[in-house]
PDB file of C-alpha atoms in Angstrom:
ATOM      1  CA  MET G   1     123.278  91.260 115.629  1.00 84.00           C
ATOM      2  CA  LYS G   2     121.481  89.421 119.008  1.00 90.00           C
ATOM      3  CA  LEU G   3     118.242  88.468 118.999  1.00 95.00           C
ATOM      4  CA  THR G   4     115.951  88.203 122.064  1.00 97.00           C
ATOM      5  CA  ALA G   5     113.203  85.635 121.671  1.00 97.00           C
ATOM      6  CA  ILE G   6     109.853  84.162 123.012  1.00 97.00           C
ATOM      7  CA  LEU G   7     108.576  80.774 122.579  1.00 97.00           C
ATOM      8  CA  VAL G   8     104.510  80.481 122.816  1.00 96.00           C
ATOM      9  CA  GLU G   9     103.821  76.215 122.513  1.00 94.00           C
ATOM     10  CA  ASP G  10     100.884  74.514 124.437  1.00 93.00           C
ATOM     11  CA  GLU G  11     103.144  71.463 124.157  1.00 93.00           C
ATOM     12  CA  ALA G  12     106.211  71.336 126.869  1.00 95.00           C
ATOM     13  CA  ASN G  13     108.121  68.538 124.880  1.00 95.00           C
ATOM     14  CA  SER G  14     107.970  71.140 121.487  1.00 94.00           C
ATOM     15  CA  ARG G  15     109.091  74.007 123.931  1.00 95.00           C
ATOM     16  CA  GLU G  16     112.139  71.642 124.935  1.00 96.00           C
ATOM     17  CA  ILE G  17     113.003  70.387 121.176  1.00 96.00           C
ATOM     18  CA  LEU G  18     112.937  73.570 119.572  1.00 97.00           C
ATOM     19  CA  SER G  19     114.932  75.202 122.795  1.00 97.00           C
ATOM     20  CA  ASN G  20     117.400  73.182 122.626  1.00 97.00           C
ATOM     21  CA  TYR G  21     117.945  73.648 118.979  1.00 97.00           C
ATOM     22  CA  LEU G  22     117.973  77.199 119.589  1.00 97.00           C
ATOM     23  CA  ALA G  23     120.471  76.906 122.307  1.00 96.00           C
ATOM     24  CA  LYS G  24     122.343  74.381 120.088  1.00 97.00           C
ATOM     25  CA  TYR G  25     122.185  76.070 116.308  1.00 97.00           C
ATOM     26  CA  CYS G  26     121.462  79.910 116.826  1.00 97.00           C
ATOM     27  CA  PRO G  27     123.927  81.339 118.589  1.00 95.00           C
ATOM     28  CA  ASP G  28     122.143  84.775 117.391  1.00 93.00           C
ATOM     29  CA  VAL G  29     119.135  84.195 119.298  1.00 97.00           C
ATOM     30  CA  ALA G  30     119.035  84.343 123.335  1.00 97.00           C
ATOM     31  CA  LEU G  31     115.770  83.059 124.443  1.00 96.00           C
ATOM     32  CA  VAL G  32     114.674  85.220 127.286  1.00 97.00           C
ATOM     33  CA  GLY G  33     110.828  83.608 128.062  1.00 97.00           C
ATOM     34  CA  GLU G  34     108.528  80.606 127.515  1.00 97.00           C
ATOM     35  CA  ALA G  35     104.551  80.600 127.486  1.00 95.00           C
ATOM     36  CA  ALA G  36     102.195  77.848 127.130  1.00 94.00           C
ATOM     37  CA  THR G  37      99.036  79.564 126.495  1.00 93.00           C
ATOM     38  CA  ILE G  38      97.966  82.784 125.010  1.00 92.00           C
ATOM     39  CA  LYS G  39      97.578  84.900 127.883  1.00 93.00           C
ATOM     40  CA  GLU G  40     100.886  83.896 129.224  1.00 95.00           C
ATOM     41  CA  GLY G  41     102.337  84.684 125.974  1.00 95.00           C
ATOM     42  CA  VAL G  42     100.704  88.225 126.082  1.00 94.00           C
ATOM     43  CA  ALA G  43     102.049  89.200 129.120  1.00 96.00           C
ATOM     44  CA  ILE G  44     105.808  87.187 128.841  1.00 96.00           C
ATOM     45  CA  ILE G  45     105.918  89.582 125.453  1.00 95.00           C
ATOM     46  CA  LYS G  46     104.572  92.860 127.034  1.00 94.00           C
ATOM     47  CA  GLU G  47     107.254  92.239 129.693  1.00 95.00           C
ATOM     48  CA  LYS G  48     110.358  91.048 127.572  1.00 95.00           C
ATOM     49  CA  GLN G  49     109.213  93.509 124.402  1.00 93.00           C
ATOM     50  CA  PRO G  50     111.413  90.289 122.506  1.00 95.00           C
ATOM     51  CA  ASP G  51     112.898  90.846 118.312  1.00 93.00           C
ATOM     52  CA  LEU G  52     111.497  87.541 118.046  1.00 95.00           C
ATOM     53  CA  VAL G  53     108.219  85.221 118.908  1.00 96.00           C
ATOM     54  CA  PHE G  54     108.075  81.986 118.036  1.00 97.00           C
ATOM     55  CA  LEU G  55     104.487  80.966 117.730  1.00 93.00           C
ATOM     56  CA  ASP G  56     102.924  77.801 117.326  1.00 91.00           C
ATOM     57  CA  VAL G  57      99.531  78.473 115.489  1.00 87.00           C
ATOM     58  CA  GLU G  58      96.824  75.922 117.730  1.00 84.00           C
ATOM     59  CA  MET G  59      96.637  76.339 121.277  1.00 84.00           C
ATOM     60  CA  PRO G  60      94.114  75.765 123.800  1.00 81.00           C
ATOM     61  CA  PHE G  61      90.934  78.277 123.869  1.00 81.00           C
ATOM     62  CA  GLY G  62      92.389  80.485 120.679  1.00 82.00           C
ATOM     63  CA  ASN G  63      94.925  80.226 118.389  1.00 85.00           C
ATOM     64  CA  ALA G  64      97.948  82.072 117.220  1.00 85.00           C
ATOM     65  CA  PHE G  65      95.936  85.157 115.285  1.00 84.00           C
ATOM     66  CA  ASP G  66      94.110  85.641 118.897  1.00 87.00           C
ATOM     67  CA  LEU G  67      97.585  86.749 120.346  1.00 89.00           C
ATOM     68  CA  LEU G  68      98.428  89.318 117.526  1.00 87.00           C
ATOM     69  CA  GLU G  69      95.383  90.801 117.740  1.00 86.00           C
ATOM     70  CA  GLN G  70      96.072  91.587 121.495  1.00 89.00           C
ATOM     71  CA  LEU G  71      99.677  92.982 120.327  1.00 87.00           C
ATOM     72  CA  PRO G  72      99.111  95.461 117.560  1.00 77.00           C
ATOM     73  CA  ASP G  73     101.819  97.852 118.464  1.00 74.00           C
ATOM     74  CA  CYS G  74     104.347  95.653 119.223  1.00 76.00           C
ATOM     75  CA  SER G  75     107.450  95.628 116.954  1.00 82.00           C
ATOM     76  CA  PHE G  76     108.844  91.635 117.002  1.00 89.00           C
ATOM     77  CA  GLU G  77     109.196  89.576 114.458  1.00 90.00           C
ATOM     78  CA  THR G  78     106.988  86.316 114.152  1.00 91.00           C
ATOM     79  CA  VAL G  79     107.967  82.474 113.396  1.00 93.00           C
ATOM     80  CA  PHE G  80     105.061  80.687 112.851  1.00 90.00           C
ATOM     81  CA  VAL G  81     105.547  76.841 113.966  1.00 90.00           C
ATOM     82  CA  THR G  82     102.892  74.756 113.514  1.00 85.00           C
ATOM     83  CA  ALA G  83     101.564  70.651 111.672  1.00 83.00           C
ATOM     84  CA  TYR G  84      99.137  72.035 109.109  1.00 78.00           C
ATOM     85  CA  ASN G  85      99.812  74.413 106.362  1.00 75.00           C
ATOM     86  CA  HIS G  86      96.993  75.516 105.428  1.00 75.00           C
ATOM     87  CA  TYR G  87      97.901  78.241 107.993  1.00 71.00           C
ATOM     88  CA  ALA G  88     100.695  79.854 105.536  1.00 69.00           C
ATOM     89  CA  LEU G  89      98.884  82.802 103.782  1.00 66.00           C
ATOM     90  CA  ASP G  90      97.180  83.701 107.005  1.00 68.00           C
ATOM     91  CA  ALA G  91     100.442  83.627 108.417  1.00 65.00           C
ATOM     92  CA  LEU G  92     101.694  85.724 105.982  1.00 61.00           C
ATOM     93  CA  ASN G  93      98.690  88.296 106.019  1.00 62.00           C
ATOM     94  CA  ASN G  94      99.332  88.691 110.121  1.00 58.00           C
ATOM     95  CA  HIS G  95     102.810  89.461 109.717  1.00 65.00           C
ATOM     96  CA  ALA G  96     104.492  86.360 110.073  1.00 79.00           C
ATOM     97  CA  ALA G  97     108.550  86.551 108.698  1.00 81.00           C
ATOM     98  CA  TYR G  98     108.825  82.829 108.214  1.00 87.00           C
ATOM     99  CA  TYR G  99     106.454  79.546 108.610  1.00 86.00           C
ATOM    100  CA  LEU G 100     108.241  76.276 109.963  1.00 91.00           C
ATOM    101  CA  MET G 101     106.240  73.271 109.853  1.00 90.00           C
ATOM    102  CA  LYS G 102     106.422  70.693 112.417  1.00 90.00           C
ATOM    103  CA  PRO G 103     108.758  68.420 113.094  1.00 93.00           C
ATOM    104  CA  ILE G 104     110.895  71.185 112.689  1.00 94.00           C
ATOM    105  CA  ASP G 105     113.710  70.915 110.088  1.00 96.00           C
ATOM    106  CA  ILE G 106     117.020  72.712 111.877  1.00 97.00           C
ATOM    107  CA  ASP G 107     118.205  73.846 108.437  1.00 97.00           C
ATOM    108  CA  GLU G 108     114.784  75.877 107.674  1.00 96.00           C
ATOM    109  CA  LEU G 109     115.291  76.971 111.611  1.00 97.00           C
ATOM    110  CA  VAL G 110     118.117  79.041 111.125  1.00 97.00           C
ATOM    111  CA  LYS G 111     117.362  80.001 107.523  1.00 95.00           C
ATOM    112  CA  ALA G 112     114.373  81.803 109.644  1.00 94.00           C
ATOM    113  CA  VAL G 113     116.917  83.147 112.023  1.00 96.00           C
ATOM    114  CA  GLU G 114     119.108  84.279 109.543  1.00 94.00           C
ATOM    115  CA  TYR G 115     116.223  85.876 107.829  1.00 91.00           C
ATOM    116  CA  VAL G 116     115.232  87.865 110.836  1.00 92.00           C
ATOM    117  CA  VAL G 117     118.711  88.874 111.815  1.00 92.00           C
ATOM    118  CA  ALA G 118     118.970  90.425 108.237  1.00 89.00           C
ATOM    119  CA  ILE G 119     115.716  92.402 108.539  1.00 87.00           C
ATOM    120  CA  LYS G 120     116.235  93.719 112.179  1.00 88.00           C
ATOM    121  CA  THR G 121     119.754  94.633 111.533  1.00 88.00           C
ATOM    122  CA  LYS G 122     118.479  96.626 108.493  1.00 86.00           C
ATOM    123  CA  GLU G 123     115.688  98.219 110.054  1.00 84.00           C
ATOM    124  CA  ASN G 124     117.675  99.372 112.885  1.00 82.00           C
ATOM    125  CA  ALA G 125     120.036 101.139 110.707  1.00 80.00           C
ATOM    126  CA  LEU G 126     117.488 103.094 108.964  1.00 81.00           C
ATOM    127  CA  ASP G 127     114.508 103.298 111.730  1.00 75.00           C
ATOM    128  CA  GLY G 128     113.286 107.383 111.399  1.00 70.00           C
ATOM    129  CA  GLN G 129     116.087 108.442 109.357  1.00 73.00           C
ATOM    130  CA  VAL G 130     115.545 110.594 106.594  1.00 70.00           C
ATOM    131  CA  LEU G 131     115.920 108.368 103.507  1.00 73.00           C
ATOM    132  CA  GLN G 132     117.325 109.948 100.028  1.00 64.00           C
ATOM    133  CA  GLY G 133     115.734 108.808  96.655  1.00 56.00           C
ATOM    134  CA  GLY G 134     118.754 108.660  94.202  1.00 58.00           C
ATOM    135  CA  PHE G 135     116.780 105.654  92.652  1.00 64.00           C
ATOM    136  CA  ALA G 136     116.911 105.448  88.733  1.00 62.00           C
ATOM    137  CA  LYS G 137     115.114 108.468  87.185  1.00 65.00           C
ATOM    138  CA  SER G 138     111.503 107.430  86.269  1.00 66.00           C
ATOM    139  CA  GLU G 139     111.401 110.038  83.558  1.00 76.00           C
ATOM    140  CA  GLY G 140     108.557 108.312  80.911  1.00 87.00           C
ATOM    141  CA  LYS G 141     104.490 108.171  80.705  1.00 90.00           C
ATOM    142  CA  ILE G 142     102.120 105.710  81.468  1.00 89.00           C
ATOM    143  CA  THR G 143      98.977 104.874  79.404  1.00 88.00           C
ATOM    144  CA  ILE G 144      95.691 104.733  81.792  1.00 87.00           C
ATOM    145  CA  PRO G 145      92.894 103.207  80.448  1.00 82.00           C
ATOM    146  CA  GLN G 146      89.462 104.803  80.861  1.00 78.00           C
ATOM    147  CA  GLN G 147      86.015 103.957  80.185  1.00 77.00           C
ATOM    148  CA  ASP G 148      85.904 106.701  77.506  1.00 79.00           C
ATOM    149  CA  GLY G 149      89.380 106.387  76.300  1.00 81.00           C
ATOM    150  CA  PHE G 150      92.802 106.630  77.856  1.00 86.00           C
ATOM    151  CA  GLN G 151      94.959 109.221  79.822  1.00 88.00           C
ATOM    152  CA  VAL G 152      98.344 109.489  79.360  1.00 91.00           C
ATOM    153  CA  ILE G 153     100.187 110.409  82.955  1.00 91.00           C
ATOM    154  CA  GLU G 154     103.901 110.989  83.555  1.00 91.00           C
ATOM    155  CA  VAL G 155     105.592 108.012  86.267  1.00 92.00           C
ATOM    156  CA  SER G 156     107.392 110.748  87.926  1.00 90.00           C
ATOM    157  CA  ASP G 157     104.054 112.288  89.325  1.00 93.00           C
ATOM    158  CA  ILE G 158     102.752 108.862  90.597  1.00 95.00           C
ATOM    159  CA  TYR G 159     103.152 108.282  94.789  1.00 96.00           C
ATOM    160  CA  PHE G 160     101.835 104.844  95.152  1.00 97.00           C
ATOM    161  CA  CYS G 161      98.889 103.015  93.538  1.00 97.00           C
ATOM    162  CA  LYS G 162      96.462 101.087  95.824  1.00 97.00           C
ATOM    163  CA  ALA G 163      94.246  98.104  95.246  1.00 95.00           C
ATOM    164  CA  ASP G 164      90.880  98.040  95.466  1.00 92.00           C
ATOM    165  CA  ASP G 165      89.617  94.490  94.389  1.00 88.00           C
ATOM    166  CA  ASN G 166      89.987  94.621  90.678  1.00 90.00           C
ATOM    167  CA  TYR G 167      90.369  98.316  90.630  1.00 94.00           C
ATOM    168  CA  THR G 168      93.780 100.678  91.505  1.00 96.00           C
ATOM    169  CA  GLU G 169      93.621 103.913  92.792  1.00 96.00           C
ATOM    170  CA  ILE G 170      96.493 105.934  91.527  1.00 96.00           C
ATOM    171  CA  TYR G 171      97.691 108.551  93.501  1.00 96.00           C
ATOM    172  CA  LEU G 172      98.903 111.932  92.637  1.00 95.00           C
ATOM    173  CA  GLU G 173     100.090 115.284  93.934  1.00 87.00           C
ATOM    174  CA  GLU G 174      96.882 116.193  94.307  1.00 85.00           C
ATOM    175  CA  ARG G 175      94.405 113.771  92.984  1.00 91.00           C
ATOM    176  CA  LYS G 176      93.736 109.973  92.265  1.00 93.00           C
ATOM    177  CA  ILE G 177      92.457 107.942  89.255  1.00 93.00           C
ATOM    178  CA  VAL G 178      90.484 105.251  89.752  1.00 94.00           C
ATOM    179  CA  VAL G 179      91.180 102.271  87.186  1.00 93.00           C
ATOM    180  CA  SER G 180      89.453  99.036  86.126  1.00 92.00           C
ATOM    181  CA  LYS G 181      92.828  97.302  86.137  1.00 92.00           C
ATOM    182  CA  THR G 182      94.294  94.969  88.890  1.00 94.00           C
ATOM    183  CA  LEU G 183      97.384  96.323  91.423  1.00 95.00           C
ATOM    184  CA  LYS G 184      99.087  93.396  89.329  1.00 94.00           C
ATOM    185  CA  TYR G 185      98.497  95.101  85.767  1.00 94.00           C
ATOM    186  CA  PHE G 186     100.132  98.338  87.676  1.00 94.00           C
ATOM    187  CA  GLU G 187     102.930  96.562  88.752  1.00 95.00           C
ATOM    188  CA  GLU G 188     104.308  94.939  85.809  1.00 94.00           C
ATOM    189  CA  ALA G 189     103.828  98.035  83.783  1.00 92.00           C
ATOM    190  CA  LEU G 190     105.724  99.899  85.793  1.00 93.00           C
ATOM    191  CA  SER G 191     108.341  97.310  86.849  1.00 90.00           C
ATOM    192  CA  GLU G 192     110.955  99.147  84.325  1.00 90.00           C
ATOM    193  CA  PHE G 193     110.566 102.168  86.719  1.00 91.00           C
ATOM    194  CA  PRO G 194     112.066 102.401  90.770  1.00 91.00           C
ATOM    195  CA  PHE G 195     108.595 101.028  92.004  1.00 94.00           C
ATOM    196  CA  VAL G 196     108.333  98.395  94.869  1.00 94.00           C
ATOM    197  CA  ARG G 197     105.202  96.259  96.246  1.00 94.00           C
ATOM    198  CA  ILE G 198     105.163  96.772  99.907  1.00 93.00           C
ATOM    199  CA  HIS G 199     102.174  95.355 100.699  1.00 91.00           C
ATOM    200  CA  LYS G 200      99.260  93.414  98.796  1.00 90.00           C
ATOM    201  CA  SER G 201      97.404  96.979  98.554  1.00 94.00           C
ATOM    202  CA  PHE G 202     100.066  99.104  97.769  1.00 97.00           C
ATOM    203  CA  LEU G 203     103.104  99.355  95.157  1.00 97.00           C
ATOM    204  CA  VAL G 204     105.179 102.596  96.025  1.00 96.00           C
ATOM    205  CA  HIS G 205     107.308 104.879  93.961  1.00 95.00           C
ATOM    206  CA  LEU G 206     110.499 104.750  95.600  1.00 93.00           C
ATOM    207  CA  ASN G 207     111.799 108.211  95.102  1.00 90.00           C
ATOM    208  CA  GLN G 208     108.777 109.356  96.770  1.00 92.00           C
ATOM    209  CA  ILE G 209     109.667 107.358 100.104  1.00 93.00           C
ATOM    210  CA  VAL G 210     111.513 109.399 103.042  1.00 92.00           C
ATOM    211  CA  LYS G 211     111.139 107.748 106.115  1.00 92.00           C
ATOM    212  CA  TYR G 212     110.870 103.828 106.988  1.00 91.00           C
ATOM    213  CA  LYS G 213     109.218 103.068 110.610  1.00 87.00           C
ATOM    214  CA  LYS G 214     109.866  99.365 112.600  1.00 81.00           C
ATOM    215  CA  GLY G 215     106.878  97.745 113.847  1.00 71.00           C
ATOM    216  CA  LYS G 216     105.384  94.275 113.396  1.00 66.00           C
ATOM    217  CA  GLY G 217     104.976  94.928 109.689  1.00 69.00           C
ATOM    218  CA  GLY G 218     106.523  97.944 109.329  1.00 84.00           C
ATOM    219  CA  SER G 219     105.710 101.669 107.467  1.00 90.00           C
ATOM    220  CA  VAL G 220     106.903 103.995 105.030  1.00 93.00           C
ATOM    221  CA  VAL G 221     106.129 107.491 105.042  1.00 94.00           C
ATOM    222  CA  LEU G 222     106.025 109.776 101.630  1.00 95.00           C
ATOM    223  CA  THR G 223     107.012 112.843 100.714  1.00 92.00           C
ATOM    224  CA  ASN G 224     103.645 113.756 100.572  1.00 93.00           C
ATOM    225  CA  GLY G 225     103.361 112.795 104.876  1.00 93.00           C
ATOM    226  CA  LYS G 226     101.222 109.660 103.951  1.00 94.00           C
ATOM    227  CA  GLU G 227     102.112 106.494 106.363  1.00 95.00           C
ATOM    228  CA  LEU G 228     101.825 103.016 104.210  1.00 95.00           C
ATOM    229  CA  SER G 229     101.884  99.929 105.966  1.00 90.00           C
ATOM    230  CA  VAL G 230     104.562  97.384 104.851  1.00 90.00           C
ATOM    231  CA  SER G 231     103.778  93.464 104.880  1.00 85.00           C
ATOM    232  CA  ALA G 232     106.142  91.015 106.507  1.00 79.00           C
ATOM    233  CA  SER G 233     106.326  88.616 103.191  1.00 78.00           C
ATOM    234  CA  LYS G 234     107.213  92.331 101.505  1.00 85.00           C
ATOM    235  CA  LYS G 235     109.618  94.000 103.650  1.00 86.00           C
ATOM    236  CA  SER G 236     113.166  92.180 102.972  1.00 84.00           C
ATOM    237  CA  GLU G 237     112.233  93.051  99.592  1.00 86.00           C
ATOM    238  CA  LEU G 238     111.747  96.833 100.276  1.00 89.00           C
ATOM    239  CA  LEU G 239     114.723  97.074 102.944  1.00 88.00           C
ATOM    240  CA  ALA G 240     117.331  95.654 100.035  1.00 86.00           C
ATOM    241  CA  HIS G 241     116.663  98.919  97.845  1.00 86.00           C
ATOM    242  CA  PHE G 242     118.012 101.242 100.684  1.00 82.00           C
ATOM    243  CA  LYS G 243     122.123 101.273 101.993  1.00 72.00           C
TER     244      LYS G 243
END
């Protein structure tokens, strides 16, 4: 699969180096534009609608997160390029597919491109399709601790679990249960069943997913019509479950 890409970087020398690396080592990438500022970057991304944006974190008059906030509906994947590794967590939380440190390592650049190619190929195959469950049966029960004791529920009745600080909201067909346990607790408790973490806030029953939608982070639609966001860091793991 061929990807179109935009490079947003304020340093001309850095743009030239990355552009040359892409031309020489990443034949699946066609660079269709470059920008030196956030304003230029927003304009050219809107015009070209690329598959991939290589985005420097620190730029004059703002940073990469300011640019992303101005493009909430675009479906490109983002590869952050920076000399400051303390941005890693923010990068993932802002839907970055990959994170490259300066000076750029060619092997890491190739890995980043291969990662995005794999995601885009799978996304295009699944986008908008009605997905068939067919995962391992989720017959079984789980014990839910509560203040006055505990409650036992059928695992198959769970649509998804949502984090709320140190609490978890468990969504069933017609009600939800709030439990004073973290989402990590339920991720481990349900590990033998077909559940997948799609976001820092969501643990979803795979058999309840009927549709995947492309986007900056993507989203899934459940059998009850609920749409949940997918984070970039969890997208590859989710897509791997579907053929």
